[in-house]
Amino acid sequence: MKRLTVETDLPFCDIAKCDFIPGGSFCEDGRCDQRRCYEKLREYERSDLEPETLRKAQGLLKELKDARQTVELMDACGKRVCSSEEHWGCPYGNEGMTDCAVLLEAAYEDTVEKLLALKETLEG
């Protein structure tokens, strides 16, 4: 993909030769809309991710929103089965008293697979 930003650490205002006073009416808090857009684009271009790779990574991240909870539960519960009292507080418990360890283990394995897919996506 062709770069639209320049590879430098100069601030946007120096690159654009902006003559407005930082913090003035055109430049709220020293960061105008043009500068914010430019810096976001430069950050994206420095990541070397193609748009399709980025979309795939963002999708995986959405699927992994509860990953921390799953990993922490797996660490806390391990392979043990909850008592009936603990069972109702467990997100993997249900009315049929199904073995929540089996459900938690399946969620954990799914989380690990998604994390590995995210790693592969980002590494190319």
Tab-separated table of N, CA, C and O in Angstrom:
chain	number	residue	atom	x	y	z
A	1	MET	N	0.837	-1.164	0.000
A	1	MET	CA	0.000	0.000	0.000
A	1	MET	C	0.895	1.245	0.000
A	1	MET	O	1.870	1.317	0.742
A	2	LYS	N	0.574	2.213	-0.818
A	2	LYS	CA	1.354	3.438	-0.922
A	2	LYS	C	1.108	4.316	0.308
A	2	LYS	O	-0.022	4.533	0.707
A	3	ARG	N	2.199	4.800	0.899
A	3	ARG	CA	2.091	5.677	2.072
A	3	ARG	C	1.532	7.035	1.687
A	3	ARG	O	1.870	7.588	0.644
A	4	LEU	N	0.700	7.573	2.556
A	4	LEU	CA	0.158	8.917	2.364
A	4	LEU	C	0.789	9.910	3.332
A	4	LEU	O	0.595	11.104	3.208
A	5	THR	N	1.535	9.385	4.306
A	5	THR	CA	2.209	10.240	5.278
A	5	THR	C	3.710	10.125	5.065
A	5	THR	O	4.177	9.208	4.402
A	6	VAL	N	4.457	11.046	5.621
A	6	VAL	CA	5.916	10.987	5.504
A	6	VAL	C	6.483	10.290	6.731
A	6	VAL	O	5.942	10.394	7.829
A	7	GLU	N	7.585	9.568	6.532
A	7	GLU	CA	8.219	8.831	7.623
A	7	GLU	C	9.180	9.763	8.350
A	7	GLU	O	10.344	9.887	7.986
A	8	THR	N	8.642	10.454	9.325
A	8	THR	CA	9.422	11.380	10.139
A	8	THR	C	8.749	11.508	11.492
A	8	THR	O	7.583	11.165	11.634
A	9	ASP	N	9.504	11.996	12.444
A	9	ASP	CA	8.923	12.235	13.758
A	9	ASP	C	8.576	13.706	13.963
A	9	ASP	O	8.214	14.127	15.056
A	10	LEU	N	8.698	14.492	12.885
A	10	LEU	CA	8.302	15.898	12.976
A	10	LEU	C	6.813	15.998	13.270
A	10	LEU	O	6.028	15.219	12.745
A	11	PRO	N	6.412	16.964	14.070
A	11	PRO	CA	4.983	17.141	14.328
A	11	PRO	C	4.259	17.620	13.062
A	11	PRO	O	4.856	18.243	12.178
A	12	PHE	N	2.987	17.329	12.997
A	12	PHE	CA	2.170	17.665	11.836
A	12	PHE	C	2.270	19.145	11.481
A	12	PHE	O	2.389	19.513	10.315
A	13	CYS	N	2.219	20.012	12.486
A	13	CYS	CA	2.231	21.455	12.231
A	13	CYS	C	3.506	21.875	11.485
A	13	CYS	O	3.465	22.772	10.642
A	14	ASP	N	4.643	21.226	11.782
A	14	ASP	CA	5.887	21.531	11.076
A	14	ASP	C	5.835	21.012	9.640
A	14	ASP	O	6.313	21.669	8.722
A	15	ILE	N	5.273	19.834	9.449
A	15	ILE	CA	5.163	19.254	8.109
A	15	ILE	C	4.225	20.101	7.250
A	15	ILE	O	4.517	20.412	6.097
A	16	ALA	N	3.088	20.479	7.815
A	16	ALA	CA	2.081	21.241	7.075
A	16	ALA	C	2.425	22.731	7.003
A	16	ALA	O	1.739	23.480	6.317
A	17	LYS	N	3.493	23.111	7.719
A	17	LYS	CA	3.879	24.533	7.798
A	17	LYS	C	2.703	25.380	8.270
A	17	LYS	O	2.396	26.434	7.706
A	18	CYS	N	2.063	24.853	9.287
A	18	CYS	CA	0.882	25.516	9.861
A	18	CYS	C	1.318	26.830	10.511
A	18	CYS	O	2.281	26.862	11.279
A	19	ASP	N	0.621	27.889	10.186
A	19	ASP	CA	0.985	29.181	10.768
A	19	ASP	C	-0.009	29.660	11.827
A	19	ASP	O	0.040	30.782	12.282
A	20	PHE	N	-0.928	28.757	12.221
A	20	PHE	CA	-1.867	29.110	13.280
A	20	PHE	C	-1.192	28.912	14.637
A	20	PHE	O	-0.323	28.070	14.792
A	21	ILE	N	-1.590	29.676	15.576
A	21	ILE	CA	-1.018	29.586	16.923
A	21	ILE	C	-1.588	28.348	17.608
A	21	ILE	O	-2.812	28.205	17.718
A	22	PRO	N	-0.720	27.400	18.051
A	22	PRO	CA	-1.227	26.221	18.757
A	22	PRO	C	-2.089	26.650	19.937
A	22	PRO	O	-1.712	27.517	20.707
A	23	GLY	N	-3.279	26.062	20.022
A	23	GLY	CA	-4.195	26.400	21.093
A	23	GLY	C	-5.109	27.562	20.731
A	23	GLY	O	-5.959	27.931	21.514
A	24	GLY	N	-4.910	28.129	19.530
A	24	GLY	CA	-5.758	29.228	19.098
A	24	GLY	C	-7.128	28.725	18.676
A	24	GLY	O	-7.461	27.548	18.817
A	25	SER	N	-7.938	29.608	18.109
A	25	SER	CA	-9.314	29.242	17.760
A	25	SER	C	-9.376	28.153	16.698
A	25	SER	O	-10.343	27.402	16.628
A	26	PHE	N	-8.347	28.045	15.855
A	26	PHE	CA	-8.325	27.022	14.809
A	26	PHE	C	-7.748	25.697	15.311
A	26	PHE	O	-7.866	24.667	14.674
A	27	CYS	N	-7.082	25.748	16.446
A	27	CYS	CA	-6.294	24.600	16.892
A	27	CYS	C	-6.598	24.306	18.363
A	27	CYS	O	-5.834	24.681	19.247
A	28	GLU	N	-7.720	23.636	18.628
A	28	GLU	CA	-8.109	23.325	20.000
A	28	GLU	C	-7.054	22.460	20.675
A	28	GLU	O	-6.678	21.418	20.157
A	29	ASP	N	-6.579	22.878	21.810
A	29	ASP	CA	-5.589	22.132	22.599
A	29	ASP	C	-4.354	21.768	21.780
A	29	ASP	O	-3.708	20.758	22.050
A	30	GLY	N	-4.048	22.549	20.751
A	30	GLY	CA	-2.862	22.263	19.945
A	30	GLY	C	-3.045	21.080	19.011
A	30	GLY	O	-2.094	20.579	18.457
A	31	ARG	N	-4.295	20.608	18.832
A	31	ARG	CA	-4.532	19.431	17.987
A	31	ARG	C	-5.780	19.662	17.136
A	31	ARG	O	-6.869	19.301	17.542
A	32	CYS	N	-5.597	20.216	15.963
A	32	CYS	CA	-6.739	20.436	15.072
A	32	CYS	C	-7.190	19.104	14.466
A	32	CYS	O	-6.505	18.089	14.580
A	33	ASP	N	-8.339	19.115	13.820
A	33	ASP	CA	-8.870	17.893	13.202
A	33	ASP	C	-7.917	17.330	12.160
A	33	ASP	O	-7.739	16.119	12.057
A	34	GLN	N	-7.290	18.197	11.360
A	34	GLN	CA	-6.350	17.725	10.342
A	34	GLN	C	-5.178	17.008	10.987
A	34	GLN	O	-4.745	15.963	10.513
A	35	ARG	N	-4.679	17.549	12.081
A	35	ARG	CA	-3.546	16.924	12.775
A	35	ARG	C	-3.961	15.558	13.349
A	35	ARG	O	-3.226	14.587	13.232
A	36	ARG	N	-5.148	15.497	13.964
A	36	ARG	CA	-5.622	14.221	14.521
A	36	ARG	C	-5.744	13.163	13.427
A	36	ARG	O	-5.333	12.020	13.610
A	37	CYS	N	-6.314	13.542	12.287
A	37	CYS	CA	-6.464	12.597	11.164
A	37	CYS	C	-5.105	12.147	10.648
A	37	CYS	O	-4.879	10.955	10.409
A	38	TYR	N	-4.196	13.094	10.470
A	38	TYR	CA	-2.862	12.776	9.962
A	38	TYR	C	-2.135	11.819	10.905
A	38	TYR	O	-1.551	10.830	10.480
A	39	GLU	N	-2.170	12.102	12.206
A	39	GLU	CA	-1.465	11.267	13.177
A	39	GLU	C	-2.062	9.868	13.254
A	39	GLU	O	-1.344	8.880	13.398
A	40	LYS	N	-3.381	9.760	13.132
A	40	LYS	CA	-4.029	8.443	13.145
A	40	LYS	C	-3.629	7.649	11.897
A	40	LYS	O	-3.316	6.461	11.988
A	41	LEU	N	-3.618	8.305	10.742
A	41	LEU	CA	-3.206	7.644	9.502
A	41	LEU	C	-1.743	7.227	9.575
A	41	LEU	O	-1.388	6.113	9.182
A	42	ARG	N	-0.885	8.093	10.113
A	42	ARG	CA	0.535	7.759	10.238
A	42	ARG	C	0.724	6.552	11.169
A	42	ARG	O	1.515	5.655	10.886
A	43	GLU	N	-0.033	6.516	12.256
A	43	GLU	CA	0.034	5.379	13.186
A	43	GLU	C	-0.362	4.087	12.475
A	43	GLU	O	0.281	3.056	12.615
A	44	TYR	N	-1.450	4.148	11.692
A	44	TYR	CA	-1.902	2.982	10.938
A	44	TYR	C	-0.839	2.545	9.924
A	44	TYR	O	-0.498	1.376	9.822
A	45	GLU	N	-0.284	3.498	9.178
A	45	GLU	CA	0.711	3.149	8.161
A	45	GLU	C	1.973	2.565	8.785
A	45	GLU	O	2.588	1.671	8.216
A	46	ARG	N	2.349	3.026	9.948
A	46	ARG	CA	3.535	2.478	10.624
A	46	ARG	C	3.317	1.045	11.105
A	46	ARG	O	4.265	0.313	11.330
A	47	SER	N	2.065	0.646	11.261
A	47	SER	CA	1.789	-0.721	11.720
A	47	SER	C	2.063	-1.755	10.632
A	47	SER	O	2.176	-2.933	10.918
A	48	ASP	N	2.157	-1.315	9.372
A	48	ASP	CA	2.386	-2.208	8.225
A	48	ASP	C	1.285	-3.245	8.046
A	48	ASP	O	1.511	-4.308	7.479
A	49	LEU	N	0.099	-2.988	8.570
A	49	LEU	CA	-1.030	-3.906	8.387
A	49	LEU	C	-1.847	-3.468	7.181
A	49	LEU	O	-2.153	-2.293	7.022
A	50	GLU	N	-2.183	-4.428	6.344
A	50	GLU	CA	-3.056	-4.144	5.220
A	50	GLU	C	-4.484	-4.005	5.751
A	50	GLU	O	-4.820	-4.574	6.802
A	51	PRO	N	-5.361	-3.283	5.042
A	51	PRO	CA	-6.728	-3.093	5.529
A	51	PRO	C	-7.457	-4.399	5.849
A	51	PRO	O	-8.132	-4.500	6.877
A	52	GLU	N	-7.316	-5.421	5.017
A	52	GLU	CA	-8.012	-6.695	5.258
A	52	GLU	C	-7.474	-7.374	6.525
A	52	GLU	O	-8.235	-7.922	7.314
A	53	THR	N	-6.169	-7.305	6.740
A	53	THR	CA	-5.568	-7.881	7.949
A	53	THR	C	-6.072	-7.152	9.187
A	53	THR	O	-6.402	-7.779	10.196
A	54	LEU	N	-6.154	-5.839	9.091
A	54	LEU	CA	-6.644	-5.047	10.213
A	54	LEU	C	-8.097	-5.375	10.526
A	54	LEU	O	-8.467	-5.536	11.691
A	55	ARG	N	-8.931	-5.505	9.491
A	55	ARG	CA	-10.346	-5.864	9.707
A	55	ARG	C	-10.461	-7.241	10.370
A	55	ARG	O	-11.252	-7.435	11.290
A	56	LYS	N	-9.644	-8.190	9.914
A	56	LYS	CA	-9.672	-9.535	10.498
A	56	LYS	C	-9.242	-9.481	11.966
A	56	LYS	O	-9.875	-10.098	12.831
A	57	ALA	N	-8.190	-8.734	12.258
A	57	ALA	CA	-7.705	-8.609	13.640
A	57	ALA	C	-8.761	-7.948	14.526
A	57	ALA	O	-8.993	-8.382	15.658
A	58	GLN	N	-9.434	-6.909	14.007
A	58	GLN	CA	-10.474	-6.239	14.786
A	58	GLN	C	-11.637	-7.187	15.075
A	58	GLN	O	-12.200	-7.180	16.163
A	59	GLY	N	-11.998	-8.029	14.092
A	59	GLY	CA	-13.061	-9.018	14.295
A	59	GLY	C	-12.684	-10.012	15.380
A	59	GLY	O	-13.503	-10.349	16.247
A	60	LEU	N	-11.431	-10.493	15.342
A	60	LEU	CA	-10.970	-11.432	16.364
A	60	LEU	C	-10.951	-10.773	17.743
A	60	LEU	O	-11.303	-11.400	18.739
A	61	LEU	N	-10.548	-9.519	17.799
A	61	LEU	CA	-10.530	-8.816	19.085
A	61	LEU	C	-11.936	-8.683	19.666
A	61	LEU	O	-12.119	-8.807	20.879
A	62	LYS	N	-12.925	-8.441	18.810
A	62	LYS	CA	-14.312	-8.373	19.290
A	62	LYS	C	-14.742	-9.717	19.856
A	62	LYS	O	-15.425	-9.792	20.879
A	63	GLU	N	-14.352	-10.803	19.183
A	63	GLU	CA	-14.710	-12.136	19.658
A	63	GLU	C	-14.000	-12.464	20.964
A	63	GLU	O	-14.468	-13.308	21.730
A	64	LEU	N	-12.888	-11.811	21.219
A	64	LEU	CA	-12.092	-12.086	22.416
A	64	LEU	C	-12.400	-11.138	23.576
A	64	LEU	O	-11.658	-11.088	24.539
A	65	LYS	N	-13.528	-10.422	23.502
A	65	LYS	CA	-13.823	-9.432	24.543
A	65	LYS	C	-13.930	-10.050	25.936
A	65	LYS	O	-13.634	-9.409	26.922
A	66	ASP	N	-14.339	-11.310	26.039
A	66	ASP	CA	-14.456	-11.965	27.345
A	66	ASP	C	-13.298	-12.919	27.629
A	66	ASP	O	-13.371	-13.740	28.543
A	67	ALA	N	-12.229	-12.808	26.872
A	67	ALA	CA	-11.103	-13.737	26.999
A	67	ALA	C	-10.476	-13.696	28.396
A	67	ALA	O	-10.191	-14.737	28.982
A	68	ARG	N	-10.293	-12.499	28.936
A	68	ARG	CA	-9.667	-12.385	30.263
A	68	ARG	C	-10.489	-13.127	31.313
A	68	ARG	O	-9.951	-13.869	32.129
A	69	GLN	N	-11.817	-12.945	31.285
A	69	GLN	CA	-12.679	-13.615	32.255
A	69	GLN	C	-12.560	-15.140	32.119
A	69	GLN	O	-12.463	-15.847	33.116
A	70	THR	N	-12.547	-15.626	30.898
A	70	THR	CA	-12.449	-17.074	30.668
A	70	THR	C	-11.131	-17.616	31.192
A	70	THR	O	-11.101	-18.633	31.878
A	71	VAL	N	-10.040	-16.919	30.887
A	71	VAL	CA	-8.721	-17.379	31.335
A	71	VAL	C	-8.624	-17.327	32.861
A	71	VAL	O	-8.120	-18.269	33.491
A	72	GLU	N	-9.126	-16.265	33.469
A	72	GLU	CA	-9.080	-16.159	34.933
A	72	GLU	C	-9.937	-17.229	35.600
A	72	GLU	O	-9.550	-17.794	36.623
A	73	LEU	N	-11.114	-17.512	35.026
A	73	LEU	CA	-11.962	-18.578	35.571
A	73	LEU	C	-11.277	-19.932	35.448
A	73	LEU	O	-11.317	-20.746	36.367
A	74	MET	N	-10.651	-20.160	34.312
A	74	MET	CA	-9.964	-21.436	34.103
A	74	MET	C	-8.831	-21.581	35.107
A	74	MET	O	-8.617	-22.649	35.663
A	75	ASP	N	-8.135	-20.485	35.343
A	75	ASP	CA	-7.037	-20.509	36.310
A	75	ASP	C	-7.567	-20.764	37.717
A	75	ASP	O	-6.990	-21.530	38.485
A	76	ALA	N	-8.696	-20.149	38.072
A	76	ALA	CA	-9.261	-20.292	39.413
A	76	ALA	C	-9.922	-21.656	39.611
A	76	ALA	O	-9.784	-22.284	40.656
A	77	CYS	N	-10.655	-22.111	38.602
A	77	CYS	CA	-11.428	-23.353	38.741
A	77	CYS	C	-10.638	-24.595	38.343
A	77	CYS	O	-10.858	-25.664	38.895
A	78	GLY	N	-9.779	-24.439	37.354
A	78	GLY	CA	-9.059	-25.607	36.863
A	78	GLY	C	-10.030	-26.631	36.322
A	78	GLY	O	-10.955	-26.292	35.604
A	79	LYS	N	-9.872	-27.853	36.701
A	79	LYS	CA	-10.735	-28.927	36.199
A	79	LYS	C	-11.762	-29.364	37.238
A	79	LYS	O	-12.461	-30.333	37.052
A	80	ARG	N	-11.848	-28.646	38.364
A	80	ARG	CA	-12.783	-29.076	39.402
A	80	ARG	C	-14.215	-28.695	39.041
A	80	ARG	O	-14.452	-27.754	38.294
A	81	VAL	N	-15.158	-29.388	39.580
A	81	VAL	CA	-16.576	-29.099	39.371
A	81	VAL	C	-17.040	-28.238	40.532
A	81	VAL	O	-16.698	-28.485	41.685
A	82	CYS	N	-17.806	-27.212	40.226
A	82	CYS	CA	-18.311	-26.314	41.275
A	82	CYS	C	-19.308	-27.049	42.163
A	82	CYS	O	-20.031	-27.934	41.709
A	83	SER	N	-19.362	-26.618	43.422
A	83	SER	CA	-20.431	-27.099	44.292
A	83	SER	C	-21.715	-26.416	43.831
A	83	SER	O	-21.673	-25.463	43.065
A	84	SER	N	-22.877	-26.891	44.293
A	84	SER	CA	-24.123	-26.283	43.829
A	84	SER	C	-24.197	-24.807	44.194
A	84	SER	O	-24.742	-24.020	43.451
A	85	GLU	N	-23.641	-24.411	45.324
A	85	GLU	CA	-23.658	-23.017	45.709
A	85	GLU	C	-22.838	-22.169	44.742
A	85	GLU	O	-23.263	-21.128	44.278
A	86	GLU	N	-21.632	-22.637	44.411
A	86	GLU	CA	-20.760	-21.914	43.487
A	86	GLU	C	-21.316	-21.960	42.066
A	86	GLU	O	-21.123	-21.041	41.283
A	87	HIS	N	-22.005	-23.040	41.747
A	87	HIS	CA	-22.481	-23.295	40.387
A	87	HIS	C	-23.356	-22.165	39.857
A	87	HIS	O	-23.213	-21.758	38.712
A	88	TRP	N	-24.226	-21.632	40.696
A	88	TRP	CA	-25.155	-20.608	40.223
A	88	TRP	C	-24.454	-19.280	39.983
A	88	TRP	O	-24.907	-18.476	39.176
A	89	GLY	N	-23.320	-19.032	40.638
A	89	GLY	CA	-22.562	-17.809	40.405
A	89	GLY	C	-21.613	-17.918	39.222
A	89	GLY	O	-21.076	-16.936	38.745
A	90	CYS	N	-21.415	-19.118	38.736
A	90	CYS	CA	-20.482	-19.360	37.629
A	90	CYS	C	-21.172	-19.052	36.297
A	90	CYS	O	-22.289	-19.507	36.063
A	91	PRO	N	-20.522	-18.278	35.417
A	91	PRO	CA	-21.143	-17.984	34.127
A	91	PRO	C	-21.339	-19.230	33.267
A	91	PRO	O	-22.083	-19.210	32.298
A	92	TYR	N	-20.685	-20.322	33.633
A	92	TYR	CA	-20.822	-21.565	32.867
A	92	TYR	C	-21.779	-22.547	33.525
A	92	TYR	O	-21.988	-23.633	33.052
A	93	GLY	N	-22.391	-22.148	34.657
A	93	GLY	CA	-23.395	-22.984	35.314
A	93	GLY	C	-24.732	-22.851	34.616
A	93	GLY	O	-24.988	-21.900	33.898
A	94	ASN	N	-25.600	-23.831	34.800
A	94	ASN	CA	-26.941	-23.734	34.212
A	94	ASN	C	-27.938	-24.497	35.069
A	94	ASN	O	-27.571	-25.149	36.045
A	95	GLU	N	-29.208	-24.425	34.711
A	95	GLU	CA	-30.259	-25.044	35.510
A	95	GLU	C	-30.126	-26.558	35.594
A	95	GLU	O	-30.510	-27.171	36.574
A	96	GLY	N	-29.615	-27.172	34.565
A	96	GLY	CA	-29.504	-28.631	34.549
A	96	GLY	C	-28.306	-29.151	35.322
A	96	GLY	O	-28.040	-30.341	35.332
A	97	MET	N	-27.565	-28.235	35.977
A	97	MET	CA	-26.371	-28.595	36.748
A	97	MET	C	-25.364	-29.346	35.887
A	97	MET	O	-24.672	-30.249	36.328
A	98	THR	N	-25.316	-28.963	34.599
A	98	THR	CA	-24.323	-29.551	33.710
A	98	THR	C	-22.946	-29.243	34.261
A	98	THR	O	-22.727	-28.195	34.851
A	99	ASP	N	-22.039	-30.123	34.068
A	99	ASP	CA	-20.680	-29.951	34.551
A	99	ASP	C	-20.084	-28.688	33.930
A	99	ASP	O	-19.730	-28.659	32.756
A	100	CYS	N	-19.995	-27.637	34.728
A	100	CYS	CA	-19.511	-26.365	34.200
A	100	CYS	C	-18.044	-26.424	33.812
A	100	CYS	O	-17.589	-25.648	32.984
A	101	ALA	N	-17.280	-27.346	34.377
A	101	ALA	CA	-15.870	-27.484	34.007
A	101	ALA	C	-15.740	-27.855	32.535
A	101	ALA	O	-14.839	-27.381	31.850
A	102	VAL	N	-16.654	-28.687	32.042
A	102	VAL	CA	-16.625	-29.078	30.627
A	102	VAL	C	-16.903	-27.859	29.746
A	102	VAL	O	-16.215	-27.620	28.745
A	103	LEU	N	-17.913	-27.066	30.124
A	103	LEU	CA	-18.254	-25.869	29.358
A	103	LEU	C	-17.127	-24.829	29.422
A	103	LEU	O	-16.797	-24.197	28.420
A	104	LEU	N	-16.532	-24.657	30.600
A	104	LEU	CA	-15.443	-23.710	30.767
A	104	LEU	C	-14.231	-24.141	29.948
A	104	LEU	O	-13.596	-23.329	29.285
A	105	GLU	N	-13.934	-25.417	29.968
A	105	GLU	CA	-12.793	-25.921	29.195
A	105	GLU	C	-12.999	-25.676	27.698
A	105	GLU	O	-12.084	-25.272	26.993
A	106	ALA	N	-14.213	-25.872	27.213
A	106	ALA	CA	-14.512	-25.628	25.795
A	106	ALA	C	-14.331	-24.144	25.460
A	106	ALA	O	-13.759	-23.789	24.428
A	107	ALA	N	-14.803	-23.258	26.348
A	107	ALA	CA	-14.649	-21.820	26.128
A	107	ALA	C	-13.175	-21.428	26.163
A	107	ALA	O	-12.720	-20.594	25.377
A	108	TYR	N	-12.414	-22.050	27.058
A	108	TYR	CA	-10.986	-21.770	27.171
A	108	TYR	C	-10.260	-22.186	25.898
A	108	TYR	O	-9.448	-21.436	25.357
A	109	GLU	N	-10.568	-23.377	25.400
A	109	GLU	CA	-9.929	-23.855	24.167
A	109	GLU	C	-10.282	-22.951	22.991
A	109	GLU	O	-9.430	-22.640	22.149
A	110	ASP	N	-11.525	-22.489	22.925
A	110	ASP	CA	-11.947	-21.575	21.875
A	110	ASP	C	-11.182	-20.248	21.980
A	110	ASP	O	-10.745	-19.693	20.972
A	111	THR	N	-10.999	-19.762	23.191
A	111	THR	CA	-10.253	-18.519	23.422
A	111	THR	C	-8.809	-18.674	22.967
A	111	THR	O	-8.266	-17.797	22.293
A	112	VAL	N	-8.189	-19.785	23.305
A	112	VAL	CA	-6.800	-20.027	22.905
A	112	VAL	C	-6.692	-20.075	21.377
A	112	VAL	O	-5.782	-19.484	20.787
A	113	GLU	N	-7.628	-20.749	20.714
A	113	GLU	CA	-7.616	-20.815	19.246
A	113	GLU	C	-7.737	-19.423	18.633
A	113	GLU	O	-7.031	-19.099	17.672
A	114	LYS	N	-8.603	-18.584	19.182
A	114	LYS	CA	-8.779	-17.226	18.663
A	114	LYS	C	-7.531	-16.376	18.904
A	114	LYS	O	-7.140	-15.583	18.059
A	115	LEU	N	-6.902	-16.549	20.068
A	115	LEU	CA	-5.670	-15.814	20.346
A	115	LEU	C	-4.557	-16.215	19.381
A	115	LEU	O	-3.802	-15.376	18.888
A	116	LEU	N	-4.456	-17.509	19.082
A	116	LEU	CA	-3.452	-17.972	18.124
A	116	LEU	C	-3.754	-17.447	16.721
A	116	LEU	O	-2.838	-17.056	15.988
A	117	ALA	N	-5.031	-17.410	16.344
A	117	ALA	CA	-5.419	-16.865	15.036
A	117	ALA	C	-5.074	-15.379	14.963
A	117	ALA	O	-4.585	-14.897	13.932
A	118	LEU	N	-5.299	-14.646	16.055
A	118	LEU	CA	-4.956	-13.228	16.093
A	118	LEU	C	-3.448	-13.043	15.947
A	118	LEU	O	-2.988	-12.198	15.184
A	119	LYS	N	-2.674	-13.863	16.637
A	119	LYS	CA	-1.213	-13.811	16.544
A	119	LYS	C	-0.759	-14.050	15.101
A	119	LYS	O	0.056	-13.301	14.566
A	120	GLU	N	-1.302	-15.078	14.468
A	120	GLU	CA	-0.942	-15.381	13.079
A	120	GLU	C	-1.340	-14.245	12.144
A	120	GLU	O	-0.595	-13.895	11.233
A	121	THR	N	-2.495	-13.654	12.379
A	121	THR	CA	-2.976	-12.534	11.549
A	121	THR	C	-2.034	-11.353	11.640
A	121	THR	O	-1.653	-10.760	10.635
A	122	LEU	N	-1.624	-11.028	12.857
A	122	LEU	CA	-0.764	-9.860	13.051
A	122	LEU	C	0.671	-10.091	12.602
A	122	LEU	O	1.356	-9.159	12.205
A	123	GLU	N	1.128	-11.343	12.649
A	123	GLU	CA	2.487	-11.645	12.213
A	123	GLU	C	2.587	-11.847	10.709
A	123	GLU	O	3.658	-11.851	10.148
A	124	GLY	N	1.435	-12.046	10.080
A	124	GLY	CA	1.399	-12.197	8.629
A	124	GLY	C	1.722	-13.572	8.264
A	124	GLY	O	2.089	-14.191	7.456
